[in-house]
CSV table of C-alpha atoms in Angstrom, one decimal:
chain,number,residue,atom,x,y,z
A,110,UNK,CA,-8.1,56.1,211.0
A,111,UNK,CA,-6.0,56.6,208.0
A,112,UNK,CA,-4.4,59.6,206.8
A,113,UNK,CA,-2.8,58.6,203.4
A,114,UNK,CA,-4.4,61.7,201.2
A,115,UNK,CA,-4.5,65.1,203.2
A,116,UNK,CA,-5.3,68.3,201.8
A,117,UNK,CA,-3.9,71.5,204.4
A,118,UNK,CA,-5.2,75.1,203.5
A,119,UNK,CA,-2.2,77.7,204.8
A,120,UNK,CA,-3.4,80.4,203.1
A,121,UNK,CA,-6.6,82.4,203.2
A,122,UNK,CA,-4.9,85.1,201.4
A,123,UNK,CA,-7.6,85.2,197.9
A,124,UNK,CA,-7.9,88.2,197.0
A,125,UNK,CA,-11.2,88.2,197.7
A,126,UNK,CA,-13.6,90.4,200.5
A,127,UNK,CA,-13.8,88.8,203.7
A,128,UNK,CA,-17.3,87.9,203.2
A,129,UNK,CA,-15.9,85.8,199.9
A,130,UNK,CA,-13.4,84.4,202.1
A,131,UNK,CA,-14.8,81.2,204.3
A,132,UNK,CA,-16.8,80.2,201.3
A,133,UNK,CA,-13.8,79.8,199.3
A,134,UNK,CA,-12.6,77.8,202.4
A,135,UNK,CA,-15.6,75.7,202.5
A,136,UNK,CA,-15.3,75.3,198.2
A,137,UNK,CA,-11.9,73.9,198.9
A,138,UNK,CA,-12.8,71.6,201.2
A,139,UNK,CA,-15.7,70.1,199.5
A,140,UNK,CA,-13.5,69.4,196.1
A,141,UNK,CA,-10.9,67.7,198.4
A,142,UNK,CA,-13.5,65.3,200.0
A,143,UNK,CA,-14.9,64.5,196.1
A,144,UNK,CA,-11.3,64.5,194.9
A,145,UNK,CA,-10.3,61.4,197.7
A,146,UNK,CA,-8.7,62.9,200.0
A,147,UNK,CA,-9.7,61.8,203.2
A,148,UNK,CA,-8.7,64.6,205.4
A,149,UNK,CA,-8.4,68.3,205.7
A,150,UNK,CA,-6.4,70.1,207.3
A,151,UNK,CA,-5.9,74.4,208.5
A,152,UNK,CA,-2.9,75.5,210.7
A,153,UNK,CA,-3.7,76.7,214.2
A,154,UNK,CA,-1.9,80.1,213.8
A,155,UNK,CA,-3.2,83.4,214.3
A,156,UNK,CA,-0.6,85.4,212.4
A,157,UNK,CA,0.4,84.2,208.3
A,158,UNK,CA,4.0,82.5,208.6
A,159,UNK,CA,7.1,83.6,207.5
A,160,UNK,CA,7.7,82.1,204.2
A,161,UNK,CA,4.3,82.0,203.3
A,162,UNK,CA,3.6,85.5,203.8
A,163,UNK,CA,2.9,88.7,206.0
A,164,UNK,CA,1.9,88.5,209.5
A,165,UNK,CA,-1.1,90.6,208.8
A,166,UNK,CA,-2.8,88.8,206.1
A,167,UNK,CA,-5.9,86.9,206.8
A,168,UNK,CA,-5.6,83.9,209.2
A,169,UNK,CA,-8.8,81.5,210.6
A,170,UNK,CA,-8.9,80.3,213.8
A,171,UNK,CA,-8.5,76.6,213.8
A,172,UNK,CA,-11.1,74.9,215.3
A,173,UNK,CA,-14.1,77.6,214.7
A,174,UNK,CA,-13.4,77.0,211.2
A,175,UNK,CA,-12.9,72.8,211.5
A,176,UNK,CA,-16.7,73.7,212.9
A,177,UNK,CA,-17.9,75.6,210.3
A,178,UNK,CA,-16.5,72.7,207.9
A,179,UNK,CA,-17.9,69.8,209.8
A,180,UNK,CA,-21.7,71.1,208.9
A,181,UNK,CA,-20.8,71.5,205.2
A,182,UNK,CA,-19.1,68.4,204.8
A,183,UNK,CA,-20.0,64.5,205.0
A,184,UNK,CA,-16.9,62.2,205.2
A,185,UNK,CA,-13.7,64.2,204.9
A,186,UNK,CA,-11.8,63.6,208.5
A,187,UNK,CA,-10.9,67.5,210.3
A,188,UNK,CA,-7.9,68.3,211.6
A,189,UNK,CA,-5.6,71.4,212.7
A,190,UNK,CA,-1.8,71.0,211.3
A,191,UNK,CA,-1.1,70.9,214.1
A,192,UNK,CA,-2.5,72.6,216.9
A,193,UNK,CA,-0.1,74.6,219.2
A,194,UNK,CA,0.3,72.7,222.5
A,195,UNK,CA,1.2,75.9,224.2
A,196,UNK,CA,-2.6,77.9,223.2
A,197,UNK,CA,-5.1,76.0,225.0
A,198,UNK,CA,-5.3,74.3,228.4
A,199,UNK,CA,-5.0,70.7,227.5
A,200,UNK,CA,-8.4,69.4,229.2
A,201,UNK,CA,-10.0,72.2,226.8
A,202,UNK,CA,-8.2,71.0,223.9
A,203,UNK,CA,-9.6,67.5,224.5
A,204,UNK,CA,-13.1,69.3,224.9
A,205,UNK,CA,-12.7,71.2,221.8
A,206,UNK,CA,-11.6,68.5,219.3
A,207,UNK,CA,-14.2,65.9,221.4
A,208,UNK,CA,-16.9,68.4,220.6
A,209,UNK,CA,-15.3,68.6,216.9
A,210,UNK,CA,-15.7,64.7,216.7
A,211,UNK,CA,-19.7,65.1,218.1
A,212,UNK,CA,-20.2,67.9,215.5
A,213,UNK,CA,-19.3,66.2,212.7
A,214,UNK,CA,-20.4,62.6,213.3
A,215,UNK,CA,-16.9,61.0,214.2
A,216,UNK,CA,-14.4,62.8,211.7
A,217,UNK,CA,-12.1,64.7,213.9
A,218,UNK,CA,-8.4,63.7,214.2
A,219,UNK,CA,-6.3,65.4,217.2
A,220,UNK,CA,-3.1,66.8,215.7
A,221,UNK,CA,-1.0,68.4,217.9
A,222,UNK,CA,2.5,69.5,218.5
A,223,UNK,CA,5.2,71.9,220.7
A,224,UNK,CA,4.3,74.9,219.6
A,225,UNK,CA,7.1,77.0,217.7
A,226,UNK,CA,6.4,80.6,216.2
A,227,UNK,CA,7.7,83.1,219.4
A,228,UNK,CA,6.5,85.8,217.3
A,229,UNK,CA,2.7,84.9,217.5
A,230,UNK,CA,3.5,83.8,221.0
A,231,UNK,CA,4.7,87.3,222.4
A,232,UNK,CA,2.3,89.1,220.5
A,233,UNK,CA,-1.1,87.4,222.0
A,234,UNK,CA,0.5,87.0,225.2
A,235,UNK,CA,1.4,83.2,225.6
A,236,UNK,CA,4.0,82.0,227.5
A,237,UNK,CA,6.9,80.6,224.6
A,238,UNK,CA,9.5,79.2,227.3
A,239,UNK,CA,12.5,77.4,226.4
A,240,UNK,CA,12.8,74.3,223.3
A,241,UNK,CA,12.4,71.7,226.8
A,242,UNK,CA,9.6,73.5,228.5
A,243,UNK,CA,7.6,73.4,225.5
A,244,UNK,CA,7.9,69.8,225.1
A,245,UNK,CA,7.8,68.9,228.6
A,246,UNK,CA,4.6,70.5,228.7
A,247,UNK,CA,3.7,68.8,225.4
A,248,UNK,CA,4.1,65.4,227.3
A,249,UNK,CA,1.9,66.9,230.1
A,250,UNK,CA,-0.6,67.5,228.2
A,251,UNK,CA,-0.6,64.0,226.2
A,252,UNK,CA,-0.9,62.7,229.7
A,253,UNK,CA,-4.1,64.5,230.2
A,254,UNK,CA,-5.9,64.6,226.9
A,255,UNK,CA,-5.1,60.7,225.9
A,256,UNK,CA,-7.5,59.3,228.6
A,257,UNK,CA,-9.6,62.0,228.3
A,258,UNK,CA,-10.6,61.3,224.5
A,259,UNK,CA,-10.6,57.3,225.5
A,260,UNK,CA,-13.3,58.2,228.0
A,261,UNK,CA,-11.2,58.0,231.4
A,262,UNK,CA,-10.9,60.8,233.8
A,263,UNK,CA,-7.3,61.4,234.6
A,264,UNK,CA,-6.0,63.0,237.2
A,265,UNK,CA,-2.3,64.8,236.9
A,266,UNK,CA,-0.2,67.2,239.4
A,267,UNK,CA,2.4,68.1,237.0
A,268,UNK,CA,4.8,71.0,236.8
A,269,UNK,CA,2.8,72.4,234.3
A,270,UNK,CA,-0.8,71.2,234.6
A,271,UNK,CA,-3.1,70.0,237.4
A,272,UNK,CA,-6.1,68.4,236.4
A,273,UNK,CA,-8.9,66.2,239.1
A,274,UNK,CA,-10.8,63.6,237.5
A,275,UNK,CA,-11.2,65.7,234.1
A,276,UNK,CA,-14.6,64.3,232.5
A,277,UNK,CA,-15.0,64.5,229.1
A,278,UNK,CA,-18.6,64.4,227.9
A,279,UNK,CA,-20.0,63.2,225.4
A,280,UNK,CA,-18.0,61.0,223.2
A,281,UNK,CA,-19.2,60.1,220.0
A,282,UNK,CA,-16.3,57.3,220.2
A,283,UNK,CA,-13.5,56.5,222.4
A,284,UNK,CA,-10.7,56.2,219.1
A,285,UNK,CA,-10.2,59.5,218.7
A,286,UNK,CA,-6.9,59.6,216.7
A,287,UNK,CA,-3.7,61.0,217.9
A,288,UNK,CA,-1.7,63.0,215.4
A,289,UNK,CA,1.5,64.8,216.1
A,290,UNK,CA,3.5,66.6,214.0
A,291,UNK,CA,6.9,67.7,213.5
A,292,UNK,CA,10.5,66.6,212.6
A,293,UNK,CA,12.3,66.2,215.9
A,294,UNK,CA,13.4,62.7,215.8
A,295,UNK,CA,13.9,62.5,219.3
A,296,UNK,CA,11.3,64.3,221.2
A,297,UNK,CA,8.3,64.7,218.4
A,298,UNK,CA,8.9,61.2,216.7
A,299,UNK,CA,9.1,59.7,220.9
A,300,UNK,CA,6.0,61.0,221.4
A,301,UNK,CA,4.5,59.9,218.1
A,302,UNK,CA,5.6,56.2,219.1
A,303,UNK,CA,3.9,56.4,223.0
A,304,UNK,CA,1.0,58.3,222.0
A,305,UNK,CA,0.4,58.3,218.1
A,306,UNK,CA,-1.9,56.7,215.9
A,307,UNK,CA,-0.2,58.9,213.0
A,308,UNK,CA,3.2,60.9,212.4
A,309,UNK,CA,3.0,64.0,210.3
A,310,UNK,CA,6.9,64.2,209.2
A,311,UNK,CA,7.2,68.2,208.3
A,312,UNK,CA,11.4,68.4,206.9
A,313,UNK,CA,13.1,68.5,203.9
A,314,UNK,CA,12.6,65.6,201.7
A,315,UNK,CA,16.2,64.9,201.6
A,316,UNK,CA,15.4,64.0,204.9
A,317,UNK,CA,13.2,61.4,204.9
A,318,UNK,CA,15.8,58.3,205.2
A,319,UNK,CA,17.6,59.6,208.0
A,320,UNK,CA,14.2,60.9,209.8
A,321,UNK,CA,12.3,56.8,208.6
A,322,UNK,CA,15.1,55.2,210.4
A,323,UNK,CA,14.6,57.5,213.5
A,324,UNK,CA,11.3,56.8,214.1
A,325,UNK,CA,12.3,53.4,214.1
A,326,UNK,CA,14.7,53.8,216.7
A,327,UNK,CA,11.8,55.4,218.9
A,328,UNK,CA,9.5,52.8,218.4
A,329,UNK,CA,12.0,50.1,219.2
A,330,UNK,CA,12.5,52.2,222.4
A,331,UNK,CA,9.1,51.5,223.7
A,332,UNK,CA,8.4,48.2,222.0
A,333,UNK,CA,6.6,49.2,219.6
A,334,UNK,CA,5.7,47.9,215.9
A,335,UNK,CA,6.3,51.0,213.7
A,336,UNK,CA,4.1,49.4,211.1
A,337,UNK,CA,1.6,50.3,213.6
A,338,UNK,CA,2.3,54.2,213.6
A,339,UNK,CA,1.4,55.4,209.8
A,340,UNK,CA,3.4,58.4,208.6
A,341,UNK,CA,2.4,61.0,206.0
A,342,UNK,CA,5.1,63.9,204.9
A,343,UNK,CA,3.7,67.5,204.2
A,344,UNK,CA,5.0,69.0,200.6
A,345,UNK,CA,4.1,72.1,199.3
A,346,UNK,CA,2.6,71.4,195.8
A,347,UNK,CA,2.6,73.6,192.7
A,348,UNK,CA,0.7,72.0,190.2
A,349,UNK,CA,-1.5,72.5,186.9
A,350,UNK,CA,-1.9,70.8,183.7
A,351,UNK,CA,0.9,73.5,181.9
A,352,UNK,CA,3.6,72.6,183.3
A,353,UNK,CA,5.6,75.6,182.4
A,354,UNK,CA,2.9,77.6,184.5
A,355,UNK,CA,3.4,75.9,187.8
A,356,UNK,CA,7.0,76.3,187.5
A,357,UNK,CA,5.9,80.4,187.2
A,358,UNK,CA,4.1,79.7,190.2
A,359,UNK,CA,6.8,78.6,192.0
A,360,UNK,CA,9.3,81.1,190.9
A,361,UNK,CA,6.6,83.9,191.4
A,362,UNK,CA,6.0,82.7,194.7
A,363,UNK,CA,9.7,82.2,196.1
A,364,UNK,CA,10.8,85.9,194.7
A,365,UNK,CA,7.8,87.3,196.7
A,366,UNK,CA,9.5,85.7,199.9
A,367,UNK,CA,13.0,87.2,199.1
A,368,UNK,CA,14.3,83.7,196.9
A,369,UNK,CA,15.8,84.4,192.9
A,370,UNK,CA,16.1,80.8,191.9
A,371,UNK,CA,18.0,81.8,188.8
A,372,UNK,CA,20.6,83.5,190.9
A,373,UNK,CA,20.9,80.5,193.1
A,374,UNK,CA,23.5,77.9,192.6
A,375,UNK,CA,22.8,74.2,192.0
A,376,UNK,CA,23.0,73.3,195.7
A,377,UNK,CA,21.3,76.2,196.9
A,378,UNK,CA,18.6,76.1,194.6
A,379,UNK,CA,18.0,72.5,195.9
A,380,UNK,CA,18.0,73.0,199.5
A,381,UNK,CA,15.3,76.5,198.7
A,382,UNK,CA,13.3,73.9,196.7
A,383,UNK,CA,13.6,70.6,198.8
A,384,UNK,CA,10.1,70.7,200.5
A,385,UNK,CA,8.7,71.7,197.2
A,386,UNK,CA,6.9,69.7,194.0
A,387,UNK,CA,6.4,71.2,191.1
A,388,UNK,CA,4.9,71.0,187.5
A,389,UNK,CA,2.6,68.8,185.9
A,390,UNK,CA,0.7,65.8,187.0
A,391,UNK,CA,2.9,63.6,185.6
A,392,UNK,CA,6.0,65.4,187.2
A,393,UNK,CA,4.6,65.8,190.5
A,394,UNK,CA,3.8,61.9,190.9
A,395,UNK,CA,7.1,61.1,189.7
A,396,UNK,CA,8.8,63.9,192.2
A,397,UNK,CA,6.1,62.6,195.3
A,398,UNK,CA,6.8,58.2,194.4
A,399,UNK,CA,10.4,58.9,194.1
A,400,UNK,CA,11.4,61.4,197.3
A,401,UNK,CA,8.7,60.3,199.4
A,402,UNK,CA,6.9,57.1,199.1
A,403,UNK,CA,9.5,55.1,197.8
A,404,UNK,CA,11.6,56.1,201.2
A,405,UNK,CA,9.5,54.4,203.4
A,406,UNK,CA,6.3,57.1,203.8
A,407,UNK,CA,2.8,56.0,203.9
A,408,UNK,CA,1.0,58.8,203.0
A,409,UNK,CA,1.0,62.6,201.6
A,410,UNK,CA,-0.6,65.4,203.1
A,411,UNK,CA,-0.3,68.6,200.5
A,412,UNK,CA,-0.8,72.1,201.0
A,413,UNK,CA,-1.5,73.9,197.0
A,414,UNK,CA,-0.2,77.7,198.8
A,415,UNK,CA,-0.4,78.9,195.9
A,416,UNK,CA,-3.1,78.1,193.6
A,417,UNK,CA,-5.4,75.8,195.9
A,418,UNK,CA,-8.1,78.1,195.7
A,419,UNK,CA,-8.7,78.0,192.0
A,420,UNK,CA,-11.7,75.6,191.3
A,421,UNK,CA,-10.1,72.4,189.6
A,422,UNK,CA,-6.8,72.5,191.4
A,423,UNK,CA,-7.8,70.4,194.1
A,424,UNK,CA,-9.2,68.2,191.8
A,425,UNK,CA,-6.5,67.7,189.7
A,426,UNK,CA,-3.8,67.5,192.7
A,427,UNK,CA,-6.3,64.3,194.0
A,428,UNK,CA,-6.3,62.9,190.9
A,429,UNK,CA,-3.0,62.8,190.2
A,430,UNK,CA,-1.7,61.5,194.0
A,431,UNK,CA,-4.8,59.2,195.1
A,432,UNK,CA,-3.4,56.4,192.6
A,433,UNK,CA,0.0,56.5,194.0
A,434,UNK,CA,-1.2,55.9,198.0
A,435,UNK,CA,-4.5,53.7,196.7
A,436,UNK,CA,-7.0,56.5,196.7
């Protein structure tokens, strides 16, 4: 498994009827996996995010739609970015994403994480907890769904789950990969080192050094090679062959979420812009090489919020970043 081209969709927000909607999903998908990306991603939310946009606009449930994708793609790896620990009984998460891997002939990739959003959390009724119960329970449940995708049957009485010799059948393979996600450096990245095939770093790019040498520290923790665990870094990408219109894009978008770059100062308008790469091809690659890749990062895993569902986009986003992680 390798994850050094991913392509998230955030946003299901196209202006389109809802009967338009999963097709556009599905067109999205399909360009990514001609375009060389090698895997594709949807959050497992059920409300829109702050910062992306209001709770009520349209959002898919994760792994129906990683379903629906598996039968109309052919060799694109599925994955949720990332799924919320604290939403599904970990012995049915294993299920689910095992069934995901049968369903689509051995593409599935489990990414997972603590959970976060209280607001979604409250609303459907799921028990948020404190910042340790949430990652306690996100050990738990590594404890139960690792053997369980590597075809063992564990058996846990923990304070938060209880499982008997959980089976899990059938298994297409027994190397399911282990995602996690986040930008804890001590509990995320320590789970990432004992359980991980692959670290999703989601921070600021300014970050990266600080959160690189981190990792390392965890890995060196539990003797582990962190040339073994490959890490990707999600960036919001706003790109198109003008330039001066992707930059529109990005100042249209941060005004709708409250953000006047032009009032901002220098500082400020770096910190509101850190996670962000903008322009065109040629720009992006040089902003993605220089403040990701070259500070120690493996891979790229993009969302396009805002213009991803145009035909093309997707296209040219592949284009331009497959050359710079051997795509």
């Amino acid at each position: 498994m390798s994850i050094r081209l991913g392509y998230q969709m955030p946003n299901f927000s196209y202006s389109t009827p809802v009967a338009e909607l999963f097709p556009t999903v599905i067109a999205q998908a399909r360009e990514a996996e001609a375009a060389g990306f090698d895997t594709a991603f949807v959050m497992d939310h059920f409300y829109q995010l702050p910062g992306i946009g209001e709770p009520e606009e349209p959002m898919l449930e994760a792994y129906t739609a990683l379903g629906a994708l598996a039968t109309a793609t052919e060799r694109i790896q599925l994955s949720a970015l990332v799924t919320g620990n604290t939403y599904r009984n970990p012995p049915m998460l294993a299920k689910a994403v095992t069934t995901l891997d049968v369903v689509s002939g051995g593409r599935a990739v489990l990414g997972i994480g603590a959970g976060w959003f209280e607001f979604e959390h409250n609303s459907f009724g799921y028990e948020f907890g404190t910042f340790t119960d949430r990652f306690e329970r996100l050990g738990e449940a590594l404890e139960i769904i690792t053997p369980m995708l590597r075809g063992t049957r564990p058996t846990v009485d923990g304070k938060w789950y209880q499982v008997k010799d959980a089976i899990n059948e059938p298994r297409i393979r027994d190397t399911l990969p282990i995602l996690l996600g986040g930008g804890g450096e001590k509990k995320t990245f320590g789970f990432a080192a004992r359980y991980g095939d692959h670290l999703n770093i989601i921070a600021n790019a300014s970050e990266l050094p600080r959160k690189v040498e981190a990792l390392e520290q965890r890995c060196a923790e539990v003797d582990r090679d962190p040339a073994t665990l490959e890490t990707s870094f999600l960036a919001f990408v706003m790109i198109d062959e003008d330039g001066d219109r992707a930059r529109k894009l990005q100042t249209d978008y941060l005004r709708a979420q409250g953000v006047d770059l032009s009032s901002l100062s220098p500082e400020k308008r770096a910190a509101a812009t850190d996670r962000q790469f903008v322009g065109d091809p040629d720009d992006v690659a040089d902003q993605i090489q220089r403040k990701v890749l070259d500070q120690g990062i493996d891979g790229i895993v993009i969302n396009l919020v805002t213009n991803g569902h145009e035909p093309g986009i997707v296209d040219l986003a592949g284009r331009t970043l497959g050359p710079l992680v051997g795509k």
